[in-house]
Every structure is written in structure tokens, then in C-alpha cells.
PDB file of N, CA and C in Angstrom:
ATOM      1  N   MET A  96      89.803 -40.227 206.131  1.00 46.00           N
ATOM      2  CA  MET A  96      90.379 -38.970 205.696  1.00 46.00           C
ATOM      3  C   MET A  96      89.582 -38.353 204.551  1.00 46.00           C
ATOM      4  N   PHE A  97      89.155 -39.186 203.606  1.00 45.00           N
ATOM      5  CA  PHE A  97      88.383 -38.707 202.465  1.00 45.00           C
ATOM      6  C   PHE A  97      87.139 -37.974 202.946  1.00 45.00           C
ATOM      7  N   LEU A  98      86.418 -38.575 203.896  1.00 49.00           N
ATOM      8  CA  LEU A  98      85.202 -37.970 204.422  1.00 49.00           C
ATOM      9  C   LEU A  98      85.514 -36.649 205.126  1.00 49.00           C
ATOM     10  N   THR A  99      86.590 -36.597 205.870  1.00 49.00           N
ATOM     11  CA  THR A  99      86.993 -35.367 206.554  1.00 49.00           C
ATOM     12  C   THR A  99      87.260 -34.255 205.551  1.00 49.00           C
ATOM     13  N   ILE A 100      87.920 -34.585 204.463  1.00 46.00           N
ATOM     14  CA  ILE A 100      88.204 -33.591 203.421  1.00 46.00           C
ATOM     15  C   ILE A 100      86.907 -33.046 202.849  1.00 46.00           C
ATOM     16  N   ILE A 101      85.973 -33.927 202.552  1.00 51.00           N
ATOM     17  CA  ILE A 101      84.690 -33.480 201.999  1.00 51.00           C
ATOM     18  C   ILE A 101      83.964 -32.594 203.001  1.00 51.00           C
ATOM     19  N   GLN A 102      83.908 -33.005 204.251  1.00 50.00           N
ATOM     20  CA  GLN A 102      83.201 -32.223 205.263  1.00 50.00           C
ATOM     21  C   GLN A 102      83.827 -30.846 205.452  1.00 50.00           C
ATOM     22  N   LYS A 103      85.134 -30.759 205.406  1.00 49.00           N
ATOM     23  CA  LYS A 103      85.804 -29.480 205.629  1.00 49.00           C
ATOM     24  C   LYS A 103      85.777 -28.575 204.411  1.00 49.00           C
ATOM     25  N   LYS A 104      85.829 -29.145 203.220  1.00 48.00           N
ATOM     26  CA  LYS A 104      85.975 -28.325 202.018  1.00 48.00           C
ATOM     27  C   LYS A 104      84.682 -28.114 201.251  1.00 48.00           C
ATOM     28  N   VAL A 105      83.802 -29.080 201.231  1.00 51.00           N
ATOM     29  CA  VAL A 105      82.602 -28.959 200.405  1.00 51.00           C
ATOM     30  C   VAL A 105      81.486 -28.267 201.152  1.00 51.00           C
ATOM     31  N   ILE A 106      81.194 -28.710 202.331  1.00 47.00           N
ATOM     32  CA  ILE A 106      80.040 -28.191 203.053  1.00 47.00           C
ATOM     33  C   ILE A 106      80.132 -26.686 203.294  1.00 47.00           C
ATOM     34  N   PRO A 107      81.300 -26.113 203.629  1.00 45.00           N
ATOM     35  CA  PRO A 107      81.351 -24.672 203.857  1.00 45.00           C
ATOM     36  C   PRO A 107      81.270 -23.811 202.592  1.00 45.00           C
ATOM     37  N   LEU A 108      81.249 -24.390 201.397  1.00 47.00           N
ATOM     38  CA  LEU A 108      81.283 -23.580 200.177  1.00 47.00           C
ATOM     39  C   LEU A 108      80.146 -22.576 200.113  1.00 47.00           C
ATOM     40  N   ASP A 109      78.939 -23.002 200.414  1.00 52.00           N
ATOM     41  CA  ASP A 109      77.804 -22.087 200.443  1.00 52.00           C
ATOM     42  C   ASP A 109      76.685 -22.724 201.252  1.00 52.00           C
ATOM     43  N   GLY A 110      75.599 -22.003 201.385  1.00 49.00           N
ATOM     44  CA  GLY A 110      74.502 -22.506 202.201  1.00 49.00           C
ATOM     45  C   GLY A 110      73.719 -23.621 201.557  1.00 49.00           C
ATOM     46  N   LYS A 111      73.806 -23.768 200.259  1.00 52.00           N
ATOM     47  CA  LYS A 111      73.017 -24.783 199.573  1.00 52.00           C
ATOM     48  C   LYS A 111      73.932 -25.908 199.129  1.00 52.00           C
ATOM     49  N   LEU A 112      73.780 -27.042 199.762  1.00 51.00           N
ATOM     50  CA  LEU A 112      74.571 -28.213 199.392  1.00 51.00           C
ATOM     51  C   LEU A 112      73.615 -29.321 198.997  1.00 51.00           C
ATOM     52  N   LEU A 113      73.781 -29.819 197.810  1.00 53.00           N
ATOM     53  CA  LEU A 113      72.978 -30.937 197.343  1.00 53.00           C
ATOM     54  C   LEU A 113      73.936 -32.051 196.991  1.00 53.00           C
ATOM     55  N   ALA A 114      73.844 -33.147 197.705  1.00 55.00           N
ATOM     56  CA  ALA A 114      74.759 -34.261 197.451  1.00 55.00           C
ATOM     57  C   ALA A 114      74.384 -34.948 196.151  1.00 55.00           C
ATOM     58  N   VAL A 115      75.358 -35.140 195.321  1.00 57.00           N
ATOM     59  CA  VAL A 115      75.150 -35.840 194.058  1.00 57.00           C
ATOM     60  C   VAL A 115      76.112 -37.014 194.022  1.00 57.00           C
ATOM     61  N   GLN A 116      75.583 -38.198 193.944  1.00 55.00           N
ATOM     62  CA  GLN A 116      76.399 -39.400 193.829  1.00 55.00           C
ATOM     63  C   GLN A 116      76.346 -39.847 192.375  1.00 55.00           C
ATOM     64  N   VAL A 117      77.475 -40.028 191.775  1.00 57.00           N
ATOM     65  CA  VAL A 117      77.532 -40.559 190.417  1.00 57.00           C
ATOM     66  C   VAL A 117      78.225 -41.907 190.493  1.00 57.00           C
ATOM     67  N   VAL A 118      77.503 -42.940 190.108  1.00 53.00           N
ATOM     68  CA  VAL A 118      78.030 -44.301 190.177  1.00 53.00           C
ATOM     69  C   VAL A 118      78.470 -44.710 188.789  1.00 53.00           C
ATOM     70  N   TYR A 119      79.722 -45.085 188.661  1.00 50.00           N
ATOM     71  CA  TYR A 119      80.237 -45.527 187.370  1.00 50.00           C
ATOM     72  C   TYR A 119      79.905 -46.992 187.170  1.00 50.00           C
ATOM     73  N   SER A 120      79.113 -47.300 186.217  1.00 50.00           N
ATOM     74  CA  SER A 120      78.704 -48.644 185.796  1.00 50.00           C
ATOM     75  C   SER A 120      78.879 -49.721 186.867  1.00 50.00           C
ATOM     76  N   GLU A 121      77.841 -49.910 187.602  1.00 53.00           N
ATOM     77  CA  GLU A 121      77.799 -50.953 188.611  1.00 53.00           C
ATOM     78  C   GLU A 121      77.697 -52.302 187.908  1.00 53.00           C
ATOM     79  N   LEU A 122      78.614 -53.187 188.167  1.00 55.00           N
ATOM     80  CA  LEU A 122      78.618 -54.480 187.488  1.00 55.00           C
ATOM     81  C   LEU A 122      77.463 -55.361 187.928  1.00 55.00           C
ATOM     82  N   GLU A 123      77.095 -55.281 189.176  1.00 60.00           N
ATOM     83  CA  GLU A 123      75.957 -56.039 189.684  1.00 60.00           C
ATOM     84  C   GLU A 123      75.366 -55.277 190.851  1.00 60.00           C
ATOM     85  N   PRO A 124      74.077 -55.458 191.127  1.00 63.00           N
ATOM     86  CA  PRO A 124      73.457 -54.745 192.246  1.00 63.00           C
ATOM     87  C   PRO A 124      74.235 -54.978 193.538  1.00 63.00           C
ATOM     88  N   GLY A 125      74.450 -53.907 194.271  1.00 64.00           N
ATOM     89  CA  GLY A 125      75.179 -54.003 195.528  1.00 64.00           C
ATOM     90  C   GLY A 125      76.686 -53.929 195.384  1.00 64.00           C
ATOM     91  N   ALA A 126      77.194 -53.749 194.162  1.00 62.00           N
ATOM     92  CA  ALA A 126      78.644 -53.721 193.946  1.00 62.00           C
ATOM     93  C   ALA A 126      79.282 -52.438 194.467  1.00 62.00           C
ATOM     94  N   VAL A 127      78.480 -51.385 194.616  1.00 62.00           N
ATOM     95  CA  VAL A 127      78.982 -50.115 195.120  1.00 62.00           C
ATOM     96  C   VAL A 127      78.518 -49.951 196.554  1.00 62.00           C
ATOM     97  N   GLU A 128      79.457 -49.600 197.434  1.00 67.00           N
ATOM     98  CA  GLU A 128      79.116 -49.397 198.838  1.00 67.00           C
ATOM     99  C   GLU A 128      79.603 -48.021 199.270  1.00 67.00           C
ATOM    100  N   TYR A 129      78.715 -47.224 199.827  1.00 65.00           N
ATOM    101  CA  TYR A 129      79.059 -45.894 200.304  1.00 65.00           C
ATOM    102  C   TYR A 129      79.467 -45.945 201.769  1.00 65.00           C
ATOM    103  N   HIS A 130      80.354 -45.039 202.167  1.00 68.00           N
ATOM    104  CA  HIS A 130      80.662 -44.845 203.582  1.00 68.00           C
ATOM    105  C   HIS A 130      79.339 -44.491 204.276  1.00 68.00           C
ATOM    106  N   PRO A 131      79.112 -44.947 205.504  1.00 74.00           N
ATOM    107  CA  PRO A 131      77.840 -44.669 206.186  1.00 74.00           C
ATOM    108  C   PRO A 131      77.469 -43.184 206.211  1.00 74.00           C
ATOM    109  N   ASP A 132      78.437 -42.285 206.331  1.00 69.00           N
ATOM    110  CA  ASP A 132      78.133 -40.856 206.354  1.00 69.00           C
ATOM    111  C   ASP A 132      77.864 -40.283 204.969  1.00 69.00           C
ATOM    112  N   LEU A 133      78.091 -41.073 203.924  1.00 68.00           N
ATOM    113  CA  LEU A 133      77.841 -40.617 202.553  1.00 68.00           C
ATOM    114  C   LEU A 133      76.668 -41.345 201.911  1.00 68.00           C
ATOM    115  N   GLN A 134      75.873 -42.037 202.691  1.00 69.00           N
ATOM    116  CA  GLN A 134      74.713 -42.741 202.156  1.00 69.00           C
ATOM    117  C   GLN A 134      73.750 -41.735 201.527  1.00 69.00           C
ATOM    118  N   ILE A 135      73.054 -42.171 200.499  1.00 68.00           N
ATOM    119  CA  ILE A 135      72.052 -41.326 199.861  1.00 68.00           C
ATOM    120  C   ILE A 135      70.973 -40.986 200.884  1.00 68.00           C
ATOM    121  N   GLN A 136      70.648 -39.699 200.968  1.00 70.00           N
ATOM    122  CA  GLN A 136      69.625 -39.204 201.881  1.00 70.00           C
ATOM    123  C   GLN A 136      68.452 -38.665 201.068  1.00 70.00           C
ATOM    124  N   PRO A 137      67.275 -38.574 201.675  1.00 73.00           N
ATOM    125  CA  PRO A 137      66.143 -37.966 200.967  1.00 73.00           C
ATOM    126  C   PRO A 137      66.521 -36.571 200.476  1.00 73.00           C
ATOM    127  N   GLY A 138      66.235 -36.290 199.220  1.00 70.00           N
ATOM    128  CA  GLY A 138      66.573 -35.009 198.621  1.00 70.00           C
ATOM    129  C   GLY A 138      67.892 -35.001 197.880  1.00 70.00           C
ATOM    130  N   ASP A 139      68.726 -36.012 198.069  1.00 69.00           N
ATOM    131  CA  ASP A 139      69.977 -36.115 197.323  1.00 69.00           C
ATOM    132  C   ASP A 139      69.688 -36.592 195.906  1.00 69.00           C
ATOM    133  N   ILE A 140      70.627 -36.377 195.033  1.00 67.00           N
ATOM    134  CA  ILE A 140      70.515 -36.834 193.649  1.00 67.00           C
ATOM    135  C   ILE A 140      71.490 -37.978 193.449  1.00 67.00           C
ATOM    136  N   GLU A 141      71.071 -38.986 192.721  1.00 67.00           N
ATOM    137  CA  GLU A 141      71.978 -40.076 192.375  1.00 67.00           C
ATOM    138  C   GLU A 141      71.870 -40.324 190.878  1.00 67.00           C
ATOM    139  N   ALA A 142      72.959 -40.105 190.174  1.00 68.00           N
ATOM    140  CA  ALA A 142      72.991 -40.357 188.736  1.00 68.00           C
ATOM    141  C   ALA A 142      73.635 -41.718 188.522  1.00 68.00           C
ATOM    142  N   ARG A 143      72.957 -42.587 187.810  1.00 63.00           N
ATOM    143  CA  ARG A 143      73.444 -43.950 187.595  1.00 63.00           C
ATOM    144  C   ARG A 143      73.418 -44.302 186.111  1.00 63.00           C
ATOM    145  N   GLN A 144      73.965 -45.458 185.854  1.00 59.00           N
ATOM    146  CA  GLN A 144      73.877 -46.076 184.528  1.00 59.00           C
ATOM    147  C   GLN A 144      74.526 -45.243 183.433  1.00 59.00           C
ATOM    148  N   HIS A 145      75.734 -44.811 183.669  1.00 56.00           N
ATOM    149  CA  HIS A 145      76.474 -44.198 182.565  1.00 56.00           C
ATOM    150  C   HIS A 145      77.662 -45.094 182.259  1.00 56.00           C
ATOM    151  N   TRP A 146      78.011 -45.122 180.985  1.00 63.00           N
ATOM    152  CA  TRP A 146      79.048 -46.049 180.534  1.00 63.00           C
ATOM    153  C   TRP A 146      80.223 -45.328 179.895  1.00 63.00           C
ATOM    154  N   GLN A 147      80.280 -44.050 180.061  1.00 73.00           N
ATOM    155  CA  GLN A 147      81.385 -43.269 179.529  1.00 73.00           C
ATOM    156  C   GLN A 147      82.238 -42.783 180.691  1.00 73.00           C
ATOM    157  N   SER A 148      83.293 -42.076 180.403  1.00 77.00           N
ATOM    158  CA  SER A 148      84.164 -41.572 181.463  1.00 77.00           C
ATOM    159  C   SER A 148      83.549 -40.416 182.244  1.00 77.00           C
ATOM    160  N   SER A 149      82.726 -39.612 181.605  1.00 82.00           N
ATOM    161  CA  SER A 149      82.137 -38.456 182.269  1.00 82.00           C
ATOM    162  C   SER A 149      80.861 -38.823 183.013  1.00 82.00           C
ATOM    163  N   GLY A 150      80.699 -38.264 184.202  1.00 81.00           N
ATOM    164  CA  GLY A 150      79.468 -38.458 184.961  1.00 81.00           C
ATOM    165  C   GLY A 150      78.268 -37.803 184.305  1.00 81.00           C
ATOM    166  N   PHE A 151      78.504 -36.951 183.305  1.00 85.00           N
ATOM    167  CA  PHE A 151      77.413 -36.307 182.593  1.00 85.00           C
ATOM    168  C   PHE A 151      76.947 -37.123 181.390  1.00 85.00           C
ATOM    169  N   ALA A 152      77.769 -38.032 180.903  1.00 83.00           N
ATOM    170  CA  ALA A 152      77.440 -38.804 179.696  1.00 83.00           C
ATOM    171  C   ALA A 152      76.385 -39.859 180.010  1.00 83.00           C
ATOM    172  N   ASN A 153      75.358 -39.901 179.211  1.00 81.00           N
ATOM    173  CA  ASN A 153      74.281 -40.889 179.330  1.00 81.00           C
ATOM    174  C   ASN A 153      73.563 -40.837 180.671  1.00 81.00           C
ATOM    175  N   THR A 154      73.550 -39.661 181.310  1.00 81.00           N
ATOM    176  CA  THR A 154      72.783 -39.471 182.542  1.00 81.00           C
ATOM    177  C   THR A 154      71.995 -38.172 182.409  1.00 81.00           C
ATOM    178  N   ASP A 155      71.108 -37.944 183.357  1.00 82.00           N
ATOM    179  CA  ASP A 155      70.378 -36.679 183.392  1.00 82.00           C
ATOM    180  C   ASP A 155      70.981 -35.735 184.432  1.00 82.00           C
ATOM    181  N   LEU A 156      72.258 -35.903 184.727  1.00 84.00           N
ATOM    182  CA  LEU A 156      72.921 -35.110 185.756  1.00 84.00           C
ATOM    183  C   LEU A 156      72.848 -33.615 185.460  1.00 84.00           C
ATOM    184  N   ASP A 157      73.124 -33.198 184.237  1.00 88.00           N
ATOM    185  CA  ASP A 157      73.066 -31.778 183.878  1.00 88.00           C
ATOM    186  C   ASP A 157      71.670 -31.227 184.147  1.00 88.00           C
ATOM    187  N   PHE A 158      70.653 -31.935 183.712  1.00 87.00           N
ATOM    188  CA  PHE A 158      69.269 -31.516 183.931  1.00 87.00           C
ATOM    189  C   PHE A 158      68.960 -31.399 185.421  1.00 87.00           C
ATOM    190  N   LEU A 159      69.366 -32.401 186.199  1.00 82.00           N
ATOM    191  CA  LEU A 159      69.073 -32.404 187.634  1.00 82.00           C
ATOM    192  C   LEU A 159      69.768 -31.251 188.358  1.00 82.00           C
ATOM    193  N   LEU A 160      71.012 -30.979 188.001  1.00 84.00           N
ATOM    194  CA  LEU A 160      71.722 -29.864 188.628  1.00 84.00           C
ATOM    195  C   LEU A 160      71.057 -28.535 188.291  1.00 84.00           C
ATOM    196  N   LYS A 161      70.710 -28.347 187.020  1.00 88.00           N
ATOM    197  CA  LYS A 161      70.053 -27.106 186.608  1.00 88.00           C
ATOM    198  C   LYS A 161      68.676 -26.979 187.239  1.00 88.00           C
ATOM    199  N   GLN A 162      67.961 -28.078 187.334  1.00 84.00           N
ATOM    200  CA  GLN A 162      66.629 -28.079 187.944  1.00 84.00           C
ATOM    201  C   GLN A 162      66.700 -27.620 189.407  1.00 84.00           C
ATOM    202  N   ASN A 163      67.802 -27.915 190.064  1.00 79.00           N
ATOM    203  CA  ASN A 163      67.978 -27.536 191.461  1.00 79.00           C
ATOM    204  C   ASN A 163      68.751 -26.228 191.633  1.00 79.00           C
ATOM    205  N   GLY A 164      68.984 -25.522 190.538  1.00 83.00           N
ATOM    206  CA  GLY A 164      69.627 -24.219 190.597  1.00 83.00           C
ATOM    207  C   GLY A 164      71.094 -24.239 190.979  1.00 83.00           C
ATOM    208  N   LEU A 165      71.766 -25.336 190.686  1.00 82.00           N
ATOM    209  CA  LEU A 165      73.178 -25.466 191.050  1.00 82.00           C
ATOM    210  C   LEU A 165      74.072 -25.114 189.871  1.00 82.00           C
ATOM    211  N   ASP A 166      75.104 -24.333 190.135  1.00 85.00           N
ATOM    212  CA  ASP A 166      76.034 -23.965 189.069  1.00 85.00           C
ATOM    213  C   ASP A 166      77.486 -24.222 189.460  1.00 85.00           C
ATOM    214  N   HIS A 167      77.712 -24.907 190.580  1.00 85.00           N
ATOM    215  CA  HIS A 167      79.057 -25.208 191.054  1.00 85.00           C
ATOM    216  C   HIS A 167      79.146 -26.703 191.311  1.00 85.00           C
ATOM    217  N   VAL A 168      80.090 -27.350 190.665  1.00 85.00           N
ATOM    218  CA  VAL A 168      80.300 -28.790 190.809  1.00 85.00           C
ATOM    219  C   VAL A 168      81.616 -29.002 191.546  1.00 85.00           C
ATOM    220  N   VAL A 169      81.579 -29.799 192.614  1.00 84.00           N
ATOM    221  CA  VAL A 169      82.775 -30.145 193.380  1.00 84.00           C
ATOM    222  C   VAL A 169      83.000 -31.636 193.203  1.00 84.00           C
ATOM    223  N   LEU A 170      84.183 -32.013 192.721  1.00 84.00           N
ATOM    224  CA  LEU A 170      84.455 -33.401 192.377  1.00 84.00           C
ATOM    225  C   LEU A 170      85.434 -34.060 193.333  1.00 84.00           C
ATOM    226  N   ALA A 171      85.103 -35.294 193.697  1.00 80.00           N
ATOM    227  CA  ALA A 171      85.970 -36.137 194.514  1.00 80.00           C
ATOM    228  C   ALA A 171      85.665 -37.571 194.121  1.00 80.00           C
ATOM    229  N   GLY A 172      86.610 -38.463 194.297  1.00 77.00           N
ATOM    230  CA  GLY A 172      86.352 -39.866 193.988  1.00 77.00           C
ATOM    231  C   GLY A 172      87.571 -40.568 193.430  1.00 77.00           C
ATOM    232  N   MET A 173      87.310 -41.668 192.777  1.00 74.00           N
ATOM    233  CA  MET A 173      88.373 -42.501 192.215  1.00 74.00           C
ATOM    234  C   MET A 173      88.544 -42.228 190.727  1.00 74.00           C
ATOM    235  N   ARG A 174      89.649 -42.684 190.207  1.00 73.00           N
ATOM    236  CA  ARG A 174      90.009 -42.563 188.791  1.00 73.00           C
ATOM    237  C   ARG A 174      90.148 -41.117 188.343  1.00 73.00           C
ATOM    238  N   ALA A 175      91.029 -40.407 189.027  1.00 73.00           N
ATOM    239  CA  ALA A 175      91.255 -38.998 188.716  1.00 73.00           C
ATOM    240  C   ALA A 175      91.664 -38.796 187.269  1.00 73.00           C
ATOM    241  N   ASN A 176      92.441 -39.718 186.730  1.00 80.00           N
ATOM    242  CA  ASN A 176      92.968 -39.544 185.375  1.00 80.00           C
ATOM    243  C   ASN A 176      91.961 -39.885 184.288  1.00 80.00           C
ATOM    244  N   THR A 177      90.820 -40.405 184.631  1.00 80.00           N
ATOM    245  CA  THR A 177      89.796 -40.677 183.617  1.00 80.00           C
ATOM    246  C   THR A 177      88.458 -40.085 184.033  1.00 80.00           C
ATOM    247  N   CYS A 178      87.757 -40.728 184.933  1.00 80.00           N
ATOM    248  CA  CYS A 178      86.386 -40.340 185.272  1.00 80.00           C
ATOM    249  C   CYS A 178      86.285 -38.938 185.870  1.00 80.00           C
ATOM    250  N   ILE A 179      87.119 -38.640 186.849  1.00 83.00           N
ATOM    251  CA  ILE A 179      87.042 -37.336 187.495  1.00 83.00           C
ATOM    252  C   ILE A 179      87.445 -36.237 186.516  1.00 83.00           C
ATOM    253  N   GLU A 180      88.538 -36.449 185.789  1.00 87.00           N
ATOM    254  CA  GLU A 180      88.980 -35.442 184.816  1.00 87.00           C
ATOM    255  C   GLU A 180      87.941 -35.240 183.713  1.00 87.00           C
ATOM    256  N   SER A 181      87.386 -36.318 183.185  1.00 87.00           N
ATOM    257  CA  SER A 181      86.385 -36.206 182.122  1.00 87.00           C
ATOM    258  C   SER A 181      85.138 -35.489 182.615  1.00 87.00           C
ATOM    259  N   THR A 182      84.708 -35.813 183.821  1.00 87.00           N
ATOM    260  CA  THR A 182      83.540 -35.146 184.389  1.00 87.00           C
ATOM    261  C   THR A 182      83.825 -33.661 184.589  1.00 87.00           C
ATOM    262  N   ALA A 183      85.022 -33.324 185.043  1.00 90.00           N
ATOM    263  CA  ALA A 183      85.397 -31.917 185.238  1.00 90.00           C
ATOM    264  C   ALA A 183      85.383 -31.164 183.912  1.00 90.00           C
ATOM    265  N   ARG A 184      85.981 -31.745 182.883  1.00 93.00           N
ATOM    266  CA  ARG A 184      86.017 -31.085 181.574  1.00 93.00           C
ATOM    267  C   ARG A 184      84.605 -30.876 181.020  1.00 93.00           C
ATOM    268  N   TYR A 185      83.779 -31.898 181.144  1.00 92.00           N
ATOM    269  CA  TYR A 185      82.403 -31.819 180.657  1.00 92.00           C
ATOM    270  C   TYR A 185      81.634 -30.751 181.432  1.00 92.00           C
ATOM    271  N   ALA A 186      81.831 -30.697 182.758  1.00 92.00           N
ATOM    272  CA  ALA A 186      81.150 -29.699 183.584  1.00 92.00           C
ATOM    273  C   ALA A 186      81.521 -28.284 183.140  1.00 92.00           C
ATOM    274  N   VAL A 187      82.806 -28.054 182.878  1.00 95.00           N
ATOM    275  CA  VAL A 187      83.256 -26.739 182.417  1.00 95.00           C
ATOM    276  C   VAL A 187      82.609 -26.407 181.076  1.00 95.00           C
ATOM    277  N   GLU A 188      82.574 -27.365 180.163  1.00 96.00           N
ATOM    278  CA  GLU A 188      81.956 -27.135 178.855  1.00 96.00           C
ATOM    279  C   GLU A 188      80.478 -26.794 178.985  1.00 96.00           C
ATOM    280  N   LEU A 189      79.821 -27.336 180.008  1.00 95.00           N
ATOM    281  CA  LEU A 189      78.403 -27.061 180.233  1.00 95.00           C
ATOM    282  C   LEU A 189      78.175 -25.768 181.016  1.00 95.00           C
ATOM    283  N   GLY A 190      79.265 -25.103 181.402  1.00 95.00           N
ATOM    284  CA  GLY A 190      79.144 -23.816 182.066  1.00 95.00           C
ATOM    285  C   GLY A 190      79.160 -23.842 183.584  1.00 95.00           C
ATOM    286  N   TYR A 191      79.496 -24.968 184.182  1.00 92.00           N
ATOM    287  CA  TYR A 191      79.548 -25.054 185.644  1.00 92.00           C
ATOM    288  C   TYR A 191      80.887 -24.540 186.164  1.00 92.00           C
ATOM    289  N   HIS A 192      80.838 -23.840 187.298  1.00 90.00           N
ATOM    290  CA  HIS A 192      82.066 -23.551 188.039  1.00 90.00           C
ATOM    291  C   HIS A 192      82.482 -24.895 188.615  1.00 90.00           C
ATOM    292  N   THR A 193      83.714 -25.302 188.398  1.00 90.00           N
ATOM    293  CA  THR A 193      84.132 -26.665 188.731  1.00 90.00           C
ATOM    294  C   THR A 193      85.341 -26.655 189.655  1.00 90.00           C
ATOM    295  N   THR A 194      85.223 -27.412 190.746  1.00 87.00           N
ATOM    296  CA  THR A 194      86.309 -27.557 191.708  1.00 87.00           C
ATOM    297  C   THR A 194      86.644 -29.033 191.836  1.00 87.00           C
ATOM    298  N   MET A 195      87.915 -29.368 191.697  1.00 84.00           N
ATOM    299  CA  MET A 195      88.360 -30.741 191.922  1.00 84.00           C
ATOM    300  C   MET A 195      89.135 -30.762 193.237  1.00 84.00           C
ATOM    301  N   LEU A 196      88.687 -31.572 194.178  1.00 82.00           N
ATOM    302  CA  LEU A 196      89.381 -31.706 195.457  1.00 82.00           C
ATOM    303  C   LEU A 196      90.575 -32.626 195.244  1.00 82.00           C
ATOM    304  N   THR A 197      91.703 -32.037 194.931  1.00 79.00           N
ATOM    305  CA  THR A 197      92.867 -32.840 194.540  1.00 79.00           C
ATOM    306  C   THR A 197      93.353 -33.771 195.640  1.00 79.00           C
ATOM    307  N   ASP A 198      93.054 -33.460 196.884  1.00 79.00           N
ATOM    308  CA  ASP A 198      93.445 -34.370 197.958  1.00 79.00           C
ATOM    309  C   ASP A 198      92.314 -35.319 198.343  1.00 79.00           C
ATOM    310  N   ALA A 199      91.268 -35.372 197.503  1.00 77.00           N
ATOM    311  CA  ALA A 199      90.159 -36.300 197.734  1.00 77.00           C
ATOM    312  C   ALA A 199      89.824 -37.067 196.463  1.00 77.00           C
ATOM    313  N   VAL A 200      90.841 -37.272 195.625  1.00 79.00           N
ATOM    314  CA  VAL A 200      90.681 -38.101 194.432  1.00 79.00           C
ATOM    315  C   VAL A 200      91.792 -39.144 194.439  1.00 79.00           C
ATOM    316  N   GLY A 201      91.533 -40.224 193.773  1.00 77.00           N
ATOM    317  CA  GLY A 201      92.531 -41.284 193.736  1.00 77.00           C
ATOM    318  C   GLY A 201      92.681 -41.838 192.337  1.00 77.00           C
ATOM    319  N   VAL A 202      93.678 -42.653 192.172  1.00 76.00           N
ATOM    320  CA  VAL A 202      93.922 -43.315 190.899  1.00 76.00           C
ATOM    321  C   VAL A 202      94.505 -44.683 191.199  1.00 76.00           C
ATOM    322  N   PHE A 203      94.178 -45.634 190.354  1.00 68.00           N
ATOM    323  CA  PHE A 203      94.754 -46.972 190.538  1.00 68.00           C
ATOM    324  C   PHE A 203      95.095 -47.567 189.206  1.00 68.00           C
TER     325      PHE A 203
END
């Protein structure tokens, strides 16, 4: 269902879609597994090694998005009450148009 939501809501937003994967502190190599349809593809961006709640903290995500001419961030994933919310707030502060897919986020 998560993948269906992303395909229906994110891809139609505009003609330019750049997949950005933000991995929250991987405890050991291989600890994060992507759905086969969400695997990193050539040309995608992957921001890693951040230890704060925001996907922008301690990463070059802001630089990479600006370098690729992107000004709209669409968020989905786990930990809506911390990581997703913090990333959304940070994105807004940096001037990005920010969309949170409320039916594609989770909390535990």
C-alpha cells in the first residue's frame, strides 16, 4: 500500500522526479532494506549518516536538492512524530515547498 500511495501521489506532481532516500543512522551495513521498487537507481540521491531527527541535519541533502533544481520536498516514511516532522520543519525553514503524505507515514 505504501508503494501504491507513493506512485499515485508523488510521481504525478510534476515532470521532474528525483528520488531521494534518507537513511536514519544505519546501525550496521545492510540494516536498511528497500522495497524492490524503491531501490536506489542511477541518478537518485541517497543522503546517509545523519544522527539527528531531521534528514537535513549532518547531510548534504539541502545542497543536493538545490544542485538539482528541486524546490518541492515530498515526505513519506517511518517516525512521523520525530524524523518526518523534523525533516518537514527544516525543509520549510530552508524555503522548500513541503508535502507530507499523511497516509504514507507511520509511527511506532
